[in-house]
Coordinates of C-alpha atoms in Angstrom, one line a residue:
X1336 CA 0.0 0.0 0.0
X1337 CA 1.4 3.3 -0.6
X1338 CA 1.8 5.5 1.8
X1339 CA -0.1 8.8 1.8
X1340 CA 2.2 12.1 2.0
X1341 CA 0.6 14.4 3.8
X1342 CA 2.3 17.2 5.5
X1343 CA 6.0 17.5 6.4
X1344 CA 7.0 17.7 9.8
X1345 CA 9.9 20.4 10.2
X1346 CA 13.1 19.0 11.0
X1347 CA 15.7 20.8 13.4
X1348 CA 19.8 21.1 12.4
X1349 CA 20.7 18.5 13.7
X1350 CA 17.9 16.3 11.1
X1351 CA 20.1 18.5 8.4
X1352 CA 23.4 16.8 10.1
X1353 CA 21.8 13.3 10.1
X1354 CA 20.7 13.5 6.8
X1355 CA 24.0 15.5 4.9
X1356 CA 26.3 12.4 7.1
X1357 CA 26.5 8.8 7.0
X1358 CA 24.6 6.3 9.4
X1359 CA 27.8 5.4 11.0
X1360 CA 28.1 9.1 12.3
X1361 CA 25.0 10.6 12.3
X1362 CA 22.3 11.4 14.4
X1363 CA 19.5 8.9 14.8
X1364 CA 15.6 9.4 14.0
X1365 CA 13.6 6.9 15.9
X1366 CA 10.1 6.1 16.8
X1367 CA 9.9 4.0 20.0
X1368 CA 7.3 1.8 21.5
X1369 CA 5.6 2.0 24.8
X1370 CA 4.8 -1.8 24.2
X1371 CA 5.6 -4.2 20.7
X1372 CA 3.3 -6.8 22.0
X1373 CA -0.2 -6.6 23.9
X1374 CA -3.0 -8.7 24.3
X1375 CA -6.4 -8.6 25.7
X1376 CA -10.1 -8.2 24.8
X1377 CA -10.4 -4.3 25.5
X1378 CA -9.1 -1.7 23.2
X1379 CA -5.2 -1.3 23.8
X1380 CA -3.1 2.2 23.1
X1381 CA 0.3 2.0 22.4
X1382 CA 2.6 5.3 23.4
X1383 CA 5.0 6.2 20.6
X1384 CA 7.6 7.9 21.5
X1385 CA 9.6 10.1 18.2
X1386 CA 13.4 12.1 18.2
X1387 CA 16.0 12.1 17.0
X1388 CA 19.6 11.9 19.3
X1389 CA 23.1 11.1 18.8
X1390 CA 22.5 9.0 22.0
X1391 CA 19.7 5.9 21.0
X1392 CA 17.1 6.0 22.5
X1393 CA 17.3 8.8 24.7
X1394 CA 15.4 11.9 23.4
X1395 CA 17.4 15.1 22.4
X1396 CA 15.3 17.1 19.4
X1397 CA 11.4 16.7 18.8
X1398 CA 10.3 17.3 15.6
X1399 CA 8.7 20.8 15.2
X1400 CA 5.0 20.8 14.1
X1401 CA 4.7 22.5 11.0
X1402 CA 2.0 25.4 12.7
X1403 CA 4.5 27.9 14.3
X1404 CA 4.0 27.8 18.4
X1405 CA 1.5 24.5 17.9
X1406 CA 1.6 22.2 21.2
X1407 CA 0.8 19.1 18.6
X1408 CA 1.3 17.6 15.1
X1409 CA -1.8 15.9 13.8
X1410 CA 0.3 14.6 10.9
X1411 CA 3.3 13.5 12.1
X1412 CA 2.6 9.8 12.6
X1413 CA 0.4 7.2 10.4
X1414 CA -0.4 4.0 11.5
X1415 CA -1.4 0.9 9.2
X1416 CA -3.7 -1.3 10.9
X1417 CA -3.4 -5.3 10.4
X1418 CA -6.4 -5.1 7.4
X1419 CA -4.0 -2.5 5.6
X1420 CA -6.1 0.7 6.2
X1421 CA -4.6 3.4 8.1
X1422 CA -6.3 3.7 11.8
X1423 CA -9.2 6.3 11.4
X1424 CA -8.6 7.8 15.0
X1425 CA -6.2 10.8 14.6
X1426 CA -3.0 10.0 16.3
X1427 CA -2.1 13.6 18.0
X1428 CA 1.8 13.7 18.4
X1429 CA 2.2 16.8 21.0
X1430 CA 5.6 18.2 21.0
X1431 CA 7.7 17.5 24.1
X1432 CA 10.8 19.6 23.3
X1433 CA 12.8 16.1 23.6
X1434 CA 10.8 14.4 22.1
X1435 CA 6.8 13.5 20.2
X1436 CA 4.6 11.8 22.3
X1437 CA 1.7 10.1 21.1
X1438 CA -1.0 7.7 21.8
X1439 CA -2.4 5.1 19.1
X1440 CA -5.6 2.6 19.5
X1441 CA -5.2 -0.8 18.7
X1442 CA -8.9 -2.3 18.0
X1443 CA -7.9 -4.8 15.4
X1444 CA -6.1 -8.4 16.1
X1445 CA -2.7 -8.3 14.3
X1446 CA 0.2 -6.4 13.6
X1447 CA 0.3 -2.4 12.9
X1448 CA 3.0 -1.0 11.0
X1449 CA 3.6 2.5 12.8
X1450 CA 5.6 5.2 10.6
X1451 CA 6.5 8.8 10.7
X1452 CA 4.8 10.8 7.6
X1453 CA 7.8 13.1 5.6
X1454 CA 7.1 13.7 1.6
X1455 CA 10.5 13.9 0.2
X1456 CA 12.4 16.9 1.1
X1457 CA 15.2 18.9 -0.9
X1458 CA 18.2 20.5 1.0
X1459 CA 20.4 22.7 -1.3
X1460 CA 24.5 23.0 0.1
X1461 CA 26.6 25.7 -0.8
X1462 CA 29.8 27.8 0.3
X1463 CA 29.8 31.6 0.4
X1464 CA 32.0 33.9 -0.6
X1465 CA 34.4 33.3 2.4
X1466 CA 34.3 29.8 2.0
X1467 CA 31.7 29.3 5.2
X1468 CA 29.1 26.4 4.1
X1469 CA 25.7 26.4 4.8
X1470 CA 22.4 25.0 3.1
X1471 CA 18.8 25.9 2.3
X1472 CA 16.1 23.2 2.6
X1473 CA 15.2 24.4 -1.2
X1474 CA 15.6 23.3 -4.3
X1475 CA 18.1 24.8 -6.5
X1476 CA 15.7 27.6 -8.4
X1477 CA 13.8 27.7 -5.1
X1478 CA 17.0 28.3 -3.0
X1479 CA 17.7 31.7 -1.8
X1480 CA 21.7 32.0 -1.7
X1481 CA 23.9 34.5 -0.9
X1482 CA 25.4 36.6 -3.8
X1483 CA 28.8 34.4 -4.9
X1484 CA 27.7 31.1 -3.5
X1485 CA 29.8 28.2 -4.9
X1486 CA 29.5 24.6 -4.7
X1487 CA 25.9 24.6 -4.9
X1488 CA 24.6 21.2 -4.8
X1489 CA 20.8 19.7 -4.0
X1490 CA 19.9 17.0 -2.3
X1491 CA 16.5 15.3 -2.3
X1492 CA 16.2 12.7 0.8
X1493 CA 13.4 10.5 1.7
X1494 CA 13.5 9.0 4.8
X1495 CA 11.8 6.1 6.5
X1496 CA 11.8 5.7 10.5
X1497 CA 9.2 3.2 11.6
X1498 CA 8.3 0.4 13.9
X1499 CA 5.9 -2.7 14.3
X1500 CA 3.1 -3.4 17.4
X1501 CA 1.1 -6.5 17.7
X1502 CA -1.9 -6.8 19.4
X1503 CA -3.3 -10.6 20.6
X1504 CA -0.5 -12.2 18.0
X1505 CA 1.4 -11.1 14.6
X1506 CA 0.1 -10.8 11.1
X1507 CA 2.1 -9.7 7.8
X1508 CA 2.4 -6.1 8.0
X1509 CA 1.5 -3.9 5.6
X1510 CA 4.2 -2.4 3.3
X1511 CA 4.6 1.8 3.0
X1512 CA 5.8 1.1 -0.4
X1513 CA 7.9 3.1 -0.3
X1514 CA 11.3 4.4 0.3
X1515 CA 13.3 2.0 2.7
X1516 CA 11.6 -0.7 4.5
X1517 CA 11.9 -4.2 6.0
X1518 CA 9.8 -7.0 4.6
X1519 CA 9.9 -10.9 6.5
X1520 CA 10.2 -13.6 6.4
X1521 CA 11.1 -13.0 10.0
X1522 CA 8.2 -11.2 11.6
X1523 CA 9.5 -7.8 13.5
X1524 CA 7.7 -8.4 16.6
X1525 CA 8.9 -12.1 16.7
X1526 CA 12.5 -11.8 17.9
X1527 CA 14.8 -13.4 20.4
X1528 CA 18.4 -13.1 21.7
X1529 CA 20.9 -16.0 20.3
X1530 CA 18.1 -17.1 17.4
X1531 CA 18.9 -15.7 13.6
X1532 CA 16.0 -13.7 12.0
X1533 CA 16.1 -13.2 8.0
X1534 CA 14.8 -9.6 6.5
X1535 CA 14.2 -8.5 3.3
X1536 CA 15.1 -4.5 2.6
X1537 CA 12.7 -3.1 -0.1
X1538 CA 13.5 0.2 -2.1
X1539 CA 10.3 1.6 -3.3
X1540 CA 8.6 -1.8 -3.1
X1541 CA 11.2 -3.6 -4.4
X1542 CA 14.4 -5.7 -3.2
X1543 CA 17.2 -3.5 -2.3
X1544 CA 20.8 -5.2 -3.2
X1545 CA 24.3 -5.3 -1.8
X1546 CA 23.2 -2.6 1.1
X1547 CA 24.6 -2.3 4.0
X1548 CA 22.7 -2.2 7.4
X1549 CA 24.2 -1.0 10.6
X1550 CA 22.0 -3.3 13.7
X1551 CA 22.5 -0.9 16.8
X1552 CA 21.6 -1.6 20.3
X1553 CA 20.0 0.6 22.4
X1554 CA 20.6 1.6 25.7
X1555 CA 23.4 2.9 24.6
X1556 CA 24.6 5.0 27.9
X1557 CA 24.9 1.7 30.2
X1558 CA 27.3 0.4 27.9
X1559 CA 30.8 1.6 26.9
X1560 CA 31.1 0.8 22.9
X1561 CA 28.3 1.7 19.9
X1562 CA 27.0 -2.0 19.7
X1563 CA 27.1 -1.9 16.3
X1564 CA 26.6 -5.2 13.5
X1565 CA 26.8 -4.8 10.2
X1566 CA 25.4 -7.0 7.6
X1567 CA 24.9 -6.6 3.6
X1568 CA 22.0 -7.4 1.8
X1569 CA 22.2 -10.7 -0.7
X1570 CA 21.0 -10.0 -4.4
X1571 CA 17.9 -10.1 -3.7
X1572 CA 17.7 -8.3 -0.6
X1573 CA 17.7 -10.5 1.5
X1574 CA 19.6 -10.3 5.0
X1575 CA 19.8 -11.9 8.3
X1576 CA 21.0 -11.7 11.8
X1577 CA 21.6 -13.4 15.1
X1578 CA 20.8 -10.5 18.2
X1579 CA 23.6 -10.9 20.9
X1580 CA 20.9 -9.2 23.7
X1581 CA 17.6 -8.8 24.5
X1582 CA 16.9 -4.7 24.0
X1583 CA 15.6 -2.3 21.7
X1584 CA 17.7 -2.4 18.4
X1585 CA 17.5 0.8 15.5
X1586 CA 18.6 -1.0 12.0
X1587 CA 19.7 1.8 9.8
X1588 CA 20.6 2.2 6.2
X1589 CA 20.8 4.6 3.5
X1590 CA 21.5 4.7 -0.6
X1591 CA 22.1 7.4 -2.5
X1592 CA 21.1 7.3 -6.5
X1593 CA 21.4 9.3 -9.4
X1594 CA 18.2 11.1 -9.9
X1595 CA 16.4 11.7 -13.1
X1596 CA 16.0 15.6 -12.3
X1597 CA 18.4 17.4 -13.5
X1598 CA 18.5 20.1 -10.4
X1599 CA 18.8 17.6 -8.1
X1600 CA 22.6 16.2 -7.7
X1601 CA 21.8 13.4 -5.3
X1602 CA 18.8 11.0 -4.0
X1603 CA 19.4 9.7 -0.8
X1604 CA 16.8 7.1 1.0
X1605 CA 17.3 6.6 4.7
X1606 CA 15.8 4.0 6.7
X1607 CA 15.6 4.2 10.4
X1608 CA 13.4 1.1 11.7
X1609 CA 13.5 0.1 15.7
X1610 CA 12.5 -3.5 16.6
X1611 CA 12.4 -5.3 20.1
X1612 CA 14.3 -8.2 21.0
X1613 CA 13.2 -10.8 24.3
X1614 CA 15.2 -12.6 26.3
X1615 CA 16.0 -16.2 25.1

């Protein structure tokens, strides 16, 4: 199902530094989870937690709702409920300073697919006359830059952070469709320390090859080193990996490509997906 775009959230420098960076080095966008599993007759809510921190897991910047002073962002979220449809409650995301904070109903049994909603956004770089960089999040004929800019160069990035919640047991989720995603066979809310789980990464719906994937533990400020794995996708996109601990884990990846447009130098795609591990 593709993913409606509906409007952008506005993104703080340090989005700009994640974005203009590689994974390895950059600041992380991530939604997290109050619960990835819950069960139950009644109607269950789910707290999702969005920012985006150099430190996983712990908030540093919310993301600005697009209204200028708004307390909330009806639009910053979208979840896709196990029968494919987005939930009709609106999911109201206020804005914490740190951090997004919202609420989402689970009515139906089965997985949701919970995502932050960004339409593709340019970001134009350039150096002025005395050689100090800076950027515009315009396009190139859009972009107002100072007189004698050099190095101009545009960059359109489309980003995916998301996560998965069950309610009363796991079904397929439901795709975005686009950008970067994680497909099965291994279901995202069915993992365990010490036992191997295979992904697929999609691009636009379809298998993404020879990527690489950074798999990051969280909790990252009660242990010394960035528990980092990497792993490359197979030909067909195909992955997998064996999770050392039980924790929250933030599997990141990005790929730039030549784009069609002729203002735009570079197309990067981001993926920024958390996923829950239990004990053994």
């Amino acid at each position: 199902m593709k993913l409606k775009l509906l409007k952008t959230a506005l993104i703080g420098a340090v989005t700009f530094t994640a974005i203009a960076s590689g994974y390895a080095q950059a600041h992380a966008r991530w939604l997290m989870p109050s619960h990835t599993s819950l069960s139950g007759e009644k109607t269950h809510y789910v707290m999702i937690d969005a920012s985006i921190s150099n430190e996983l897991f712990s908030p540093d910047k919310a993301y600005r709702p697009k209204q200028k002073g708004a307390e909330y962002d009806d639009n910053l979220l979208i979840a896709l409920a196990p029968n494919g449809k987005p939930v009709e409650e609106t999911i109201r995301a206020y804005y914490l300073k740190r951090k997004n904070s919202a609420a989402v109903s689970l009515t139906q049994d089965g997985t949701y697919h919970i995502a932050m909603q960004q339409k593709p956004m340019l970001m134009t770089f350039y150096k002025d006359k005395d050689g100090n960089r800076g950027r515009v999040f315009a396009g190139k004929k859009e972009a107002d830059l100072p007189a004698g800019a050099t190095d101009v160069r545009t960059v359109k990035s489309i980003a995916t952070v998301d996560t998965f919640v069950s309610r009363n047991g796991t079904s397929k989720p439901t795709l975005l469709g686009q950008g970067l995603e994680i497909s099965g066979p291994t279901h995202p809310n069915d993992l365990f320390a010490g036992e191997e789980a295979k992904f697929q990464l999609l691009m636009d719906g379809k298998p993404a090859a020879d990527v690489e994937l950074a798999i990051v533990r969280g909790s990252a400020r009660y242990h010394n080193e960035r528990d980092e794995v990497k792993v490359t996708t197979d030909k067909k996109g195909f992955f997998t990996v064996t999770f050392a601990h039980a924790d929250m884990y933030l599997i990141e990846a990005s790929v730039d490509q030549k784009p069609a447009d002729a203002d735009i130098d570079n197309v990067r795609y981001s993926l920024f997906t958390t996923l829950e591990v239990a004990p053994e």
